[in-house]
Coordinates of C-alpha atoms in Angstrom, one line a residue:
Chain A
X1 CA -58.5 50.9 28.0
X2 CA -59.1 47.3 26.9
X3 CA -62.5 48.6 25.8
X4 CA -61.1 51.1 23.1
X5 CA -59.1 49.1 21.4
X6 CA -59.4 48.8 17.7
X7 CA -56.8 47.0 15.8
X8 CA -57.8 49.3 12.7
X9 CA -56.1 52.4 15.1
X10 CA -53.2 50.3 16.2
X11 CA -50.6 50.7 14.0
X12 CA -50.2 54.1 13.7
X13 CA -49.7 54.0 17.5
X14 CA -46.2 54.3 18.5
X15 CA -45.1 51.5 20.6
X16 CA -44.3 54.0 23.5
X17 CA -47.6 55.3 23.7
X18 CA -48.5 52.8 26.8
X19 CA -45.7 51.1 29.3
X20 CA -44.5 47.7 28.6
X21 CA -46.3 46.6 31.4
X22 CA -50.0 46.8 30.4
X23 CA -51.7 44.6 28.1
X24 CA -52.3 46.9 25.7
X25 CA -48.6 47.4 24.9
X26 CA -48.6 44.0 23.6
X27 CA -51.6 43.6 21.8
X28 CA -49.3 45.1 18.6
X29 CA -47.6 41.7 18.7
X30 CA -50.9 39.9 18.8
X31 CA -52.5 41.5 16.0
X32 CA -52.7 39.1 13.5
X33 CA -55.8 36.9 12.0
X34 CA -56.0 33.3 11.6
X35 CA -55.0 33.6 7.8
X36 CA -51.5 35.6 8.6
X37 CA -51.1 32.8 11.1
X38 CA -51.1 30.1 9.0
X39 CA -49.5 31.6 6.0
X40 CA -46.6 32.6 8.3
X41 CA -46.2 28.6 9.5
X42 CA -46.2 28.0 5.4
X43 CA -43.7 30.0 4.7
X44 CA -41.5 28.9 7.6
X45 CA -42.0 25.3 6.0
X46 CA -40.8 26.4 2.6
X47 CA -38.6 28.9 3.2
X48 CA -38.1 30.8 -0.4
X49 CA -38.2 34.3 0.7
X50 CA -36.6 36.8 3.7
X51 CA -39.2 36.1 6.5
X52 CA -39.3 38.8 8.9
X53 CA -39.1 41.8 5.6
X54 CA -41.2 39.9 2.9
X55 CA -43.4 37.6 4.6
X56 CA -44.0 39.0 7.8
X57 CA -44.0 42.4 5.9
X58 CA -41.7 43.5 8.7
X59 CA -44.3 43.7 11.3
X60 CA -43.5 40.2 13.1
X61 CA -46.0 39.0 15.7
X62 CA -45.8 36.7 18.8
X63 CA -48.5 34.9 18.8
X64 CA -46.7 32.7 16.0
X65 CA -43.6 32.2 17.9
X66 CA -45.3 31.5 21.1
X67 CA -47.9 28.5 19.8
X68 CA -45.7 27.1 17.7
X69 CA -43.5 26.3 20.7
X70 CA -46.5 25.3 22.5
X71 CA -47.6 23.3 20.0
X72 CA -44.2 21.1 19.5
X73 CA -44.4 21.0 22.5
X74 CA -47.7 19.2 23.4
X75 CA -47.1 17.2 19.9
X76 CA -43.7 15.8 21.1
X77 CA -45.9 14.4 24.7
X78 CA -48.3 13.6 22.8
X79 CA -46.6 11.6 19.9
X80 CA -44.2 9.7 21.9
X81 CA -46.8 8.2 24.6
X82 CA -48.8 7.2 22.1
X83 CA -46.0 5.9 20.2
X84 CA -44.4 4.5 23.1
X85 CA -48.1 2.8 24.3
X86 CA -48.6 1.3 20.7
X87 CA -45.3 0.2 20.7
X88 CA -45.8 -1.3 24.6
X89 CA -49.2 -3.1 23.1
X90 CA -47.8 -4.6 20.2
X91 CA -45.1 -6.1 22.5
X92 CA -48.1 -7.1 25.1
X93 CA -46.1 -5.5 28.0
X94 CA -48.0 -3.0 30.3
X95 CA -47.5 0.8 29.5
X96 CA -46.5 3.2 31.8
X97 CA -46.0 6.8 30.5
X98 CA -43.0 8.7 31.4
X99 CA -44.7 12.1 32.7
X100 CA -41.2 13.6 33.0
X101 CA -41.3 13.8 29.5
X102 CA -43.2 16.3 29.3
X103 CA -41.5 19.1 31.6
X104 CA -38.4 17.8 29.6
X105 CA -39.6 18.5 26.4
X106 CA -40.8 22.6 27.9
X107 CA -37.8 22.9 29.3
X108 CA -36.0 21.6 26.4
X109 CA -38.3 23.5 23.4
X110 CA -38.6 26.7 25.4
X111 CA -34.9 27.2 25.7
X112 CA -34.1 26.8 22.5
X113 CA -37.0 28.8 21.1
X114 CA -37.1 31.2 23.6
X115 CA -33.6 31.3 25.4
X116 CA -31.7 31.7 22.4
X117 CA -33.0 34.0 20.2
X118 CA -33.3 36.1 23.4
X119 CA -29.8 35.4 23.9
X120 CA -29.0 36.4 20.5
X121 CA -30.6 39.8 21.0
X122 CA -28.7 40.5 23.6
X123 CA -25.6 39.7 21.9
X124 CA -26.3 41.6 18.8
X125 CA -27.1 44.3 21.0
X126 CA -23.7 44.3 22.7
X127 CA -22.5 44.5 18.9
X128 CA -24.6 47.2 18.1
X129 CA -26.4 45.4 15.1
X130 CA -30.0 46.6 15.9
X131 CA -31.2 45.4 12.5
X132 CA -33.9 43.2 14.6
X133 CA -35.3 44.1 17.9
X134 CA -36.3 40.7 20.3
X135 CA -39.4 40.1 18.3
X136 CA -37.5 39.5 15.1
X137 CA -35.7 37.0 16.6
X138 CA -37.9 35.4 18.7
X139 CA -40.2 35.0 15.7
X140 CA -37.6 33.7 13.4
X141 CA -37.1 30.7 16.2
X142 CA -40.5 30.1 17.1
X143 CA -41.9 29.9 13.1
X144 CA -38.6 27.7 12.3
X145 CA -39.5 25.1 15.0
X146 CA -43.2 24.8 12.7
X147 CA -41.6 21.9 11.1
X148 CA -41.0 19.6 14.2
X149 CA -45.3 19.4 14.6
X150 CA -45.8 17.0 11.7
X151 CA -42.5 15.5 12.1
X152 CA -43.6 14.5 15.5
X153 CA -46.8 13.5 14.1
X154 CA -45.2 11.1 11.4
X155 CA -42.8 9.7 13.5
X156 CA -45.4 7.9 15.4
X157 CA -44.8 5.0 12.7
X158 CA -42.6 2.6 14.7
X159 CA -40.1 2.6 11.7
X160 CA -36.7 3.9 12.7
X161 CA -35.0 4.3 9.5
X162 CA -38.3 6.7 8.7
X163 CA -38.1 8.2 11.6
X164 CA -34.1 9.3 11.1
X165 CA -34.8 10.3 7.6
X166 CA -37.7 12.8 8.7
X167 CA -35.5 13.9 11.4
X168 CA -32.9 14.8 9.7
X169 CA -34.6 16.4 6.5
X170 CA -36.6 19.0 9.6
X171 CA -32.9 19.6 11.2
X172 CA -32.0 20.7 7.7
X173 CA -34.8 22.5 6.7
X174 CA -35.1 24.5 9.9
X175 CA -32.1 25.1 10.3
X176 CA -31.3 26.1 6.8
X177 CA -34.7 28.2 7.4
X178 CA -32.5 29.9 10.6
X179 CA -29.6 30.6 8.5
X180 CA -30.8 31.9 5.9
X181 CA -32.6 34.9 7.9
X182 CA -30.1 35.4 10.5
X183 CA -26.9 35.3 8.5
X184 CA -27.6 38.6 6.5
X185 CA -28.5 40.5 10.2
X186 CA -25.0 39.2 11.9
X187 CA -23.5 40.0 8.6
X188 CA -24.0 43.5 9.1
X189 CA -21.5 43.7 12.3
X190 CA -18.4 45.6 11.9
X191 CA -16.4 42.3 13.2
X192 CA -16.3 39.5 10.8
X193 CA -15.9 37.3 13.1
X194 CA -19.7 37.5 14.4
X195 CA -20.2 34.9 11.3
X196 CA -18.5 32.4 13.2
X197 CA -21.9 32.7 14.9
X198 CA -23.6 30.9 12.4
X199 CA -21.9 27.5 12.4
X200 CA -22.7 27.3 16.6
X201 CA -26.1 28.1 15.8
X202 CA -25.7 24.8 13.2
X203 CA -23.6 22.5 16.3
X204 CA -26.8 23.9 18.4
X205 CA -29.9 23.6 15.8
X206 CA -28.6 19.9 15.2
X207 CA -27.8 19.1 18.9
X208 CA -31.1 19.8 19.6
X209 CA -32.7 17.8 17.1
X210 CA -30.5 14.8 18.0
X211 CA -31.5 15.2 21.6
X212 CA -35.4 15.2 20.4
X213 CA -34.4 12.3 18.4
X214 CA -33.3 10.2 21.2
X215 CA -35.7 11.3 23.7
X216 CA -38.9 11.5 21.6
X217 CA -38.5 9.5 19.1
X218 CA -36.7 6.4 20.1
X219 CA -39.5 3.9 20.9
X220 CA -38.3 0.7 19.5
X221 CA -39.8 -1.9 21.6
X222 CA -41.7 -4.0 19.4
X223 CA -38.2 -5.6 18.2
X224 CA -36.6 -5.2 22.1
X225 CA -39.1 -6.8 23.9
X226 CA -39.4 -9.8 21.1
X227 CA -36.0 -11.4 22.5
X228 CA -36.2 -9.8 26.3
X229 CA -37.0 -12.7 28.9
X230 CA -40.7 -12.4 31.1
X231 CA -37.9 -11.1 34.0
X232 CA -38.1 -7.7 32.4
X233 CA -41.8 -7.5 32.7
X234 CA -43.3 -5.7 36.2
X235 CA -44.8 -8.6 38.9
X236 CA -48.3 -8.4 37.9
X237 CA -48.6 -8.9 34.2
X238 CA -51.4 -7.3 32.6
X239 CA -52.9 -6.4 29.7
X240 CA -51.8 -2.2 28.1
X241 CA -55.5 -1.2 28.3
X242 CA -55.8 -2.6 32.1
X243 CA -53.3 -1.5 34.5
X244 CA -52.4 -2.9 37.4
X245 CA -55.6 -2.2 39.8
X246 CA -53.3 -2.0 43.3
X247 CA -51.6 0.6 41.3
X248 CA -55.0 2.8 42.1
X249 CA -54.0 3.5 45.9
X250 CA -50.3 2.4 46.5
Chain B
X1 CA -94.3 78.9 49.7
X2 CA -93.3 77.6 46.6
X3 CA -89.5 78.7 47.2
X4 CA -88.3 77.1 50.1
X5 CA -89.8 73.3 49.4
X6 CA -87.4 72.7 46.3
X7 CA -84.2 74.1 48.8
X8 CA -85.2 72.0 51.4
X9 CA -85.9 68.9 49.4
X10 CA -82.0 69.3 47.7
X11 CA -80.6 70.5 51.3
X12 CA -81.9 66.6 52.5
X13 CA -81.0 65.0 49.5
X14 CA -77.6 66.3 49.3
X15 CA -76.8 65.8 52.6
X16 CA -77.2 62.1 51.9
X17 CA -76.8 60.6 48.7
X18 CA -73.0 61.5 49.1
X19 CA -73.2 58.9 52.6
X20 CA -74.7 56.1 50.6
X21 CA -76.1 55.6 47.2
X22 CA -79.1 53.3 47.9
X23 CA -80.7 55.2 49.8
X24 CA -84.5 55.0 50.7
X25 CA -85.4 58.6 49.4
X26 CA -88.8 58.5 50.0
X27 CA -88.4 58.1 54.0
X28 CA -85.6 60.8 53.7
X29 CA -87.5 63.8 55.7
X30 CA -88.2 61.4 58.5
X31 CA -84.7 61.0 59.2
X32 CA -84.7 62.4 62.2
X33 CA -87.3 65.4 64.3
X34 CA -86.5 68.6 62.6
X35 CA -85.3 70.1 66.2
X36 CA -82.7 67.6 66.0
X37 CA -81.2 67.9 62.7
X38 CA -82.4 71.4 61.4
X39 CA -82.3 74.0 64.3
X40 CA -83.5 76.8 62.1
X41 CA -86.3 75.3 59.7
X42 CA -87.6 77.3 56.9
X43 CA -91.2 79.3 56.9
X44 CA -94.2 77.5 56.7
X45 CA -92.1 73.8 57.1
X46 CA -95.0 72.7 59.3
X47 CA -97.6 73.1 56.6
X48 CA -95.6 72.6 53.8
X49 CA -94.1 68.8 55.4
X50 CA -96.8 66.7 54.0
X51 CA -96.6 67.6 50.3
X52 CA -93.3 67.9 50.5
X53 CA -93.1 64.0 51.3
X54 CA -95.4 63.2 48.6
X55 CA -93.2 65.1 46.4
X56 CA -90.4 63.2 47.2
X57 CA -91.7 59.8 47.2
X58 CA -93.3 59.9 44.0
X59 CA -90.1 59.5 42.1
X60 CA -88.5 56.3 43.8
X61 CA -92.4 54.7 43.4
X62 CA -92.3 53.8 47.0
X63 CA -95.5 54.5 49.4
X64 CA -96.3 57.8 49.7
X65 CA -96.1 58.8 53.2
X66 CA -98.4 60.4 55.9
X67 CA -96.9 63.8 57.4
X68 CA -96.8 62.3 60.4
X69 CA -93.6 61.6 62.1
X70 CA -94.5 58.8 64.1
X71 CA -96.4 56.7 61.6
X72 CA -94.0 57.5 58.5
X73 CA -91.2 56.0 60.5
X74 CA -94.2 52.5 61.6
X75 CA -95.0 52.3 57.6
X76 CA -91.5 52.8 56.4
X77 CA -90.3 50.0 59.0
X78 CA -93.1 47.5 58.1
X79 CA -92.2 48.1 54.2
X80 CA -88.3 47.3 55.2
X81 CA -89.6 44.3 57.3
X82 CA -91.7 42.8 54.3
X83 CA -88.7 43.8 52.2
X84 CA -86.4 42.2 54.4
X85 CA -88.2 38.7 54.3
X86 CA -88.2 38.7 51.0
X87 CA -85.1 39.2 49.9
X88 CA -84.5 42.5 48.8
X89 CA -82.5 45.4 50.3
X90 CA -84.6 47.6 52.5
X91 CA -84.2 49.7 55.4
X92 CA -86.2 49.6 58.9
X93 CA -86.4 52.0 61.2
X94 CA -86.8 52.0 64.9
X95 CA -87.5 55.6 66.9
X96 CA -85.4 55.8 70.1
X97 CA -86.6 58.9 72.0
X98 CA -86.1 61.6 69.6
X99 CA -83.2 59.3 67.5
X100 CA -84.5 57.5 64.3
X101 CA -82.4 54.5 64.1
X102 CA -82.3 52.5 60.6
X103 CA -81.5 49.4 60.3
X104 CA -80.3 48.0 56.8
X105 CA -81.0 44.5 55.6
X106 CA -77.9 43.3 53.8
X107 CA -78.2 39.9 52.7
X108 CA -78.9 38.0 55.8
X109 CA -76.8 37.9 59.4
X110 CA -73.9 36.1 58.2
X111 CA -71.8 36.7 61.2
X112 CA -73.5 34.5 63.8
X113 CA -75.4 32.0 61.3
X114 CA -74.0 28.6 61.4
X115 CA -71.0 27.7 59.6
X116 CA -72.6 24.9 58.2
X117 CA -75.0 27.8 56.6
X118 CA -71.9 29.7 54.9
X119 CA -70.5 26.6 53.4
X120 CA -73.2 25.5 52.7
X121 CA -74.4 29.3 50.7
X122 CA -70.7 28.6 49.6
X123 CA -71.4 25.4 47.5
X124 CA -74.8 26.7 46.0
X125 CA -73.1 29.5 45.1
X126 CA -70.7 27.2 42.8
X127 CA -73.2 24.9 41.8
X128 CA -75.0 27.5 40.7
X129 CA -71.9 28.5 38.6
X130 CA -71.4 25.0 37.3
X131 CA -74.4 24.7 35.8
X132 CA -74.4 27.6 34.1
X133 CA -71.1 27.7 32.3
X134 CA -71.7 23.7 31.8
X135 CA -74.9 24.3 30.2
X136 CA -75.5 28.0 29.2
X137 CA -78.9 29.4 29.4
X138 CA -79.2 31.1 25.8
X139 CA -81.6 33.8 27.7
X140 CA -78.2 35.6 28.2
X141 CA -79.1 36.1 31.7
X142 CA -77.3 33.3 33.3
X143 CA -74.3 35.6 32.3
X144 CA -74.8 37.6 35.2
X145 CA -74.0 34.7 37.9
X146 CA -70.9 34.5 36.3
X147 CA -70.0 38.6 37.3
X148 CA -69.7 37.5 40.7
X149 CA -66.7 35.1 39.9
X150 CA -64.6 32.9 42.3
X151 CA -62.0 30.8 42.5
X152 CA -63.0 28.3 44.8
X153 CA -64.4 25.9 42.3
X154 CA -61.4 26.0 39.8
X155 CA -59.5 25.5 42.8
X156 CA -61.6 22.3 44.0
X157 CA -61.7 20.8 40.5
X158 CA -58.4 21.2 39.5
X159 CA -57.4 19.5 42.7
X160 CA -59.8 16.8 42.2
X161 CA -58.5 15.7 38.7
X162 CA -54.9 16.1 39.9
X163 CA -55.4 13.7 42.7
X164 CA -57.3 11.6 40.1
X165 CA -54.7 11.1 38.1
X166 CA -52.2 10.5 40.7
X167 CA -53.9 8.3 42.8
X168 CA -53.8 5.8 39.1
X169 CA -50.1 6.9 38.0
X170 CA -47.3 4.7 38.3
X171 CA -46.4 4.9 42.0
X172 CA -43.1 7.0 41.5
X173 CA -44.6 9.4 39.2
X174 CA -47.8 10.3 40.9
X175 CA -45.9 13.2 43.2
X176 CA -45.2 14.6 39.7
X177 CA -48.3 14.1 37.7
X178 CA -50.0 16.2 40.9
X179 CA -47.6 18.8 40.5
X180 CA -48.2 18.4 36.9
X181 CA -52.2 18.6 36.7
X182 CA -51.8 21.4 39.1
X183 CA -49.2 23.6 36.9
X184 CA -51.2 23.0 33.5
X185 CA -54.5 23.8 34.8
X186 CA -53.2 27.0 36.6
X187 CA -50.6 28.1 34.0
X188 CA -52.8 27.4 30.7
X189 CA -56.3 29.0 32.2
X190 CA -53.6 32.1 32.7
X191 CA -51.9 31.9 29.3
X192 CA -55.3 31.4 27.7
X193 CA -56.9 34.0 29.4
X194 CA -54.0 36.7 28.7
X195 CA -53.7 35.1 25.2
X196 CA -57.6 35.7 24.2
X197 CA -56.6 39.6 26.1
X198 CA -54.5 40.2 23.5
X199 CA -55.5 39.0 20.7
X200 CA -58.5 42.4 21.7
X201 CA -61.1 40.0 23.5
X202 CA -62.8 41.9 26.4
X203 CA -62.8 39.5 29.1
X204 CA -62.7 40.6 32.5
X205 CA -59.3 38.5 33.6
X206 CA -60.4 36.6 36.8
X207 CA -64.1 36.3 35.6
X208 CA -62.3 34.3 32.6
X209 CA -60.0 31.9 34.7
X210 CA -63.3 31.0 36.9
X211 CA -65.2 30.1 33.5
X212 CA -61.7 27.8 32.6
X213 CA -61.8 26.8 35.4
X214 CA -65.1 25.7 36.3
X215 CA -64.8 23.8 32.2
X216 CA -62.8 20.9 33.8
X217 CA -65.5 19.8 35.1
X218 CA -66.4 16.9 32.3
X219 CA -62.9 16.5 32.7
X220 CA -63.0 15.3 36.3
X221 CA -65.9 13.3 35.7
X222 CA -64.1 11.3 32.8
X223 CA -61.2 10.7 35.0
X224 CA -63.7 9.5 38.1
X225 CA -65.2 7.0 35.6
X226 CA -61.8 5.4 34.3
X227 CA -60.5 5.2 37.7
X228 CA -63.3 2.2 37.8
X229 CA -63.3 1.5 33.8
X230 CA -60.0 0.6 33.0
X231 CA -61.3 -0.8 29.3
X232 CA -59.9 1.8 26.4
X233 CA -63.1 1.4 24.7
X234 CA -64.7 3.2 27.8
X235 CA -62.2 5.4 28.3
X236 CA -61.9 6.9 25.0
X237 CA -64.8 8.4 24.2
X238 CA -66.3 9.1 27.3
X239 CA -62.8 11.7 27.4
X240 CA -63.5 12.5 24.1
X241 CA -67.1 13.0 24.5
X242 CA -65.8 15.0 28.2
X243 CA -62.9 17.1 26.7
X244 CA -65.3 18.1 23.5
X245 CA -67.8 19.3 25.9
X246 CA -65.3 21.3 28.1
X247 CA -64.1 22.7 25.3
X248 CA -67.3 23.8 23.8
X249 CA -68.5 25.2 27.3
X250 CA -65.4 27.6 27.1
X251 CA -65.7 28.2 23.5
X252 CA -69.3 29.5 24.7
X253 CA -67.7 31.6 27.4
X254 CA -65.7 33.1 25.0
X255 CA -68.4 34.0 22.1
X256 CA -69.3 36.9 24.4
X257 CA -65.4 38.8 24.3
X258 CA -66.2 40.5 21.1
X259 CA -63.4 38.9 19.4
X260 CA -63.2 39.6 15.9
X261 CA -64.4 36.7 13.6
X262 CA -61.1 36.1 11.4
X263 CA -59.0 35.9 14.4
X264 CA -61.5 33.7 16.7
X265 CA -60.0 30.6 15.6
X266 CA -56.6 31.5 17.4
X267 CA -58.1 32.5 20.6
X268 CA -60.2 28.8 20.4
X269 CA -56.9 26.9 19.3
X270 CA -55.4 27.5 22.8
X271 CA -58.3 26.3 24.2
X272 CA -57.9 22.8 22.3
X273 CA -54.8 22.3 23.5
X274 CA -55.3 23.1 26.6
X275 CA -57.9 20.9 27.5
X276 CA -56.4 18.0 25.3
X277 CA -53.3 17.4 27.1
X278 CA -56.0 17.2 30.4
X279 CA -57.7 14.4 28.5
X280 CA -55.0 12.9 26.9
X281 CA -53.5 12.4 30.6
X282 CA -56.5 11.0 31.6
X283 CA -56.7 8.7 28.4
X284 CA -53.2 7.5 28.7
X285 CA -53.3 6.6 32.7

C-alpha cells in the first residue's frame, strides 16, 4: 500500500492498476518536486511555449492547479484586508474586515478554476475531442490563475490607476495564456463552431477579472473618507489598532 | 519420558495462544487440575509435571514455578498482584473448588471509578500530547504518545480560537467568523493531511490531523492575549512569534513521513498557508 510506494515505479504503472478511490490512484498527479512546481508557475507567467505537451511534458499534475487556486485565494483575503485596514488607518476611521470576503473569493476562484475547466471536459467529451482528459484542463486553469498572486500582492498600493493597469495586463496575459493552449484542442472538433467557444471563455476570463477588480481591489478610502462628514463614522470613535472594547462580548 | 513432555507442552500451548495473545505462559499448566481439563493424561505426567513447568517458564523469564498446584496458582497470584499495582498487565488467579479463576489487570476499573477520574485521565492524556508535539523530545520516543491519537484536543482548540475570534469580530460577523475558524481548521488539517498522502508521505491519516490539530495551540494563545492587548505592536509579533512556532511544530511532525527531500518544500508550503490565514485572522481582529 502507502508503504510501497516509489515514485521511481510509478510511471510505468497504468492508471487502472488501483480504483479511483484510493490514494494511491492519485499520487500520479502529485508526483512532482518543488523544482517542476515552480518552473510550471514560470512558464504559466510567460507563456512562450504549448503548456500541457512541452512544459508539462504531457504528464500534467494537480498539485499545481490545486495551490495555485489556493493560493489566489488566501492572497486576495489577505491583500485586500490589509489594503482595506491601511487604507482605514490612513483615513483614521476604525477597520472592520469584511470576513465574507473570504468565502466570496473560494467560491468565486474555485468556480472558475475548478468549475469550468471541469465543465469544459465535459463538453469536449460530449464532442468527442478527447485530446485532454480533466487533468489537462484543470491544470491549464489552475497554472493560468498563477498570475493573479503578485497582482494581488502589488495591488496593495492604494493607487487606482496602478491597480487597473495591473489588472488588466493579468486579464490579458492569462487569458491569452488560456487561449493559446485551449484553442488548438477545440480546434480539433469536427464542428467549427466549437471555436465560438473561445471568445465566451474571453466574456468569462475578463468578467472574472472585473469582478476581482471590484471586489478585491477597490479600496479607495483614503480620498472617500477625506470629504465624508464624522456621521459616517460608527458611535464610538477609536483608533484602527484599538477596536471598540464593548465589541469584545456584544 | 522424553516423548510425551514436548506433546503436552504444545497440546497447552496451542490450546491457548489462539484465545489470547498475552498470555502468562509460564502459569499455563496450572490452568486448571488435570482431571478437569485432561481426562486422559499421558504416562508418567505426575513425575514429569515439575520439569515440565520449569521448561516452560524459562522462556517468558518469569518465576519458575513449584510442581505444586496449590502454591503455583498463590505465587502466580502474588506476582499478578505486585504486577497489578504497578502498572503493568498481569494475571491473578483465584482457585474456586477445583476451577482456577484468572483475573486480568487491564489498566485500572474504569467502569465504576469516578467520572471526575476519566475526565480527568482524559485531560492528562491530551496534555501529555500537547507537550509533546509543542515541544518534541528529540529522544524519538515521545513519538509513541502520539500513536494513540485523538481528536478531542483538535476539537477543543479549534473551538477555543473560533470563539476567540468571534467573541472580538464585528457583532454581525462573529456567527460567520465561528463558522469560519471552524471550516478552515477542519477542512485545511484534512487537505493538508491528504495533500502530504500524496505527495508519498507515510502518515497515518487521523494520527496526522491530531498533530495539526493539537499545532494551534500557539495560535489560541495569541488570540487569548489580544483579546486583552488590543496595541498592534503586541499583537504582531506575539502571532508571528505563535504562527512560526505552530508551524515549526508541524513541520516537526512531518520530518518523520519519509517525504522525499526535493519535494518537502510542497508538503510544508500548505502548512504556511494554513496556519497564516489563522494568524492573520487573529492579527486583523
Amino acid at each position: 500500500m502507502a508503504d510501497d510506494y516509489h515514485p521511481a515505479q510509478l510511471h510505468p504503472q497504468e492508471p487502472s492498476a488501483s480504483g479511483f478511490w484510493t490514494v494511491e490512484y492519485y499520487q500520479q498527479y502529485f508526483d512532482v518536486d518543488t523544482k517542476t512546481v515552480l518552473m510550471r508557475c514560470y512558464a504559466a507567467l510567460v507563456p512562450t511555449n504549448d503548456f500541457v505537451a512541452d512544459v508539462c511534458d504531457s504528464k500534467p499534475d494537480m498539485y499545481g492547479p490545486f495551490w495555485t487556486l489556493t493560493t489566489v485565494i488566501f492572497f486576495l483575503f489577505v491583500t485586500t484586508s490589509l489594503a482595506s485596514s491601511i487604507g482605514s488607518y490612513l483615513s483614521d476611521k476604525p477597520y472592520n474586515y469584511d470576513f465574507t470576503l473570504l468565502s466570496v473569493a473560494v467560491g468565486l476562484v474555485y468556480a472558475y478554476g475548478m468549475g469550468l475547466p471541469a465543465a469544459m471536459w465535459a463538453l469536449m467529451r460530449y464532442l468527442s475531442v478527447t485530446e485532454w482528459g480533466l487533468v489537462e484542463w484543470l491544470a491549464v486553469w489552475g497554472y493560468g490563475m498563477t498570475v493573479w498572486i503578485p497582482v494581488s500582492l502589488l495591488c496593495i498600493a492604494p493607487i487606482p490607476l496602478l491597480r487597473w493597469v495591473l489588472v488588466g495586463l493579468a486579464a490579458i496575459l492569462s487569458g491569452y495564456f488560456l487561449v493559446r493552449n485551449v484553442y488548438p484542442v477545440l480546434a480539433l472538433a469536427e464542428q467549427k463552431s466549437t471555436r465560438l467557444l473561445v471568445p465566451i471563455i474571453a466574456v468569462i476570463h475578463l468578467g472574472v477579472a472585473l469582478t476581482l477588480k471590484i471586489l478585491f481591489f477597490s479600496y479607495y478610502i483614503v480620498k472617500e473618507v477625506g470629504v465624508k462628514e464624522p456621521d459616517a463614522l460608527p458611535s464610538s470613535p477609536v483608533g484602527p489598532d484599538s477596536p471598540a472594547p464593548t465589541a469584545l462580548f456584544s | 519420558m522424553s516423548s510425551p513432555l514436548p506433546t503436552s507442552h504444545n497440546k497447552y500451548i496451542a490450546a491457548d495462544s489462539d484465545s489470547d495473545s498475552d498470555i502468562d505462559e509460564s502459569a499455563l499448566p496450572s490452568y486448571g487440575t488435570e482431571d478437569v481439563l485432561v481426562p486422559s493424561p499421558a504416562p508418567g505426567k505426575g513425575k514429569g509435571r515439575p520439569q515440565q513447568q520449569d521448561v516452560l517458564a524459562s522462556p517468558s523469564g518469569q518465576q519458575p514455578l513449584s510442581g505444586n498446584i496449590g502454591s503455583s496458582g498463590a505465587g502466580a497470584g502474588a506476582g499478578g498482584g505486585a504486577a497489578g499495582s504497578a502498572g503493568v498487565r498481569g494475571p491473578t488467579r483465584q482457585k474456586f473448588g477445583n476451577i482456577q479463576v484468572e483475573t486480568r489487570y487491564s489498566g485500572g476499573d474504569t467502569l465504576d471509578e469516578p467520572v471526575l477520574t476519566t475526565i480527568g485521565r482524559d485531560l492528562t492524556s491530551i496534555y501529555i500530547k500537547l507537550i509533546q508535539v509543542l515541544y518534541p523530545a528529540r529522544s524519538g520516543a515521545g513519538r509513541e504518545v502520539l500513536r494513540d491519537w485523538d481528536l478531542w484536543g483538535p476539537l477543543i482548540l479549534c473551538l477555543a480560537l473560533g470563539i476567540m475570534l468571534s467573541l472580538s469580530a464585528p457583532p454581525e460577523q462573529s456567527l460567520g467568523v465561528f463558522t469560519g475558524v471552524v471550516v478552515i481548521v477542519s477542512v485545511g488539517s484534512l487537505v493538508v493531511t491528504l495533500n502530504a498522502k500524496l505527495l508519498g508521505g507515510r502518515v497515518s491519516f487521523f494520527q496526522s490531523l491530531c498533530v495539526l490539530g493539537y499545532c494551534i495551540f500557539p495560535l489560541v494563545v495569541a488570540a487569548l492575549l489580544s483579546t486583552f492587548f488590543h496595541k498592534l505592536f503586541i499583537r504582531g509579533p506575539v502571532t508571528l512569534a505563535a504562527w512560526a512556532w505552530s508551524v515549526w511544530a508541524a513541520m516537526n511532525f512531518f520530518d518523520g513521513t519519509n517525504i522525499e527531500q526535493q519535494r518537502v518544500l510542497l508538503a510544508v508550503y500548505p502548512l504556511f498557508l494554513f496556519y497564516f490565514i489563522l494568524a492573520w485572522m487573529i492579527l486583523i481582529q
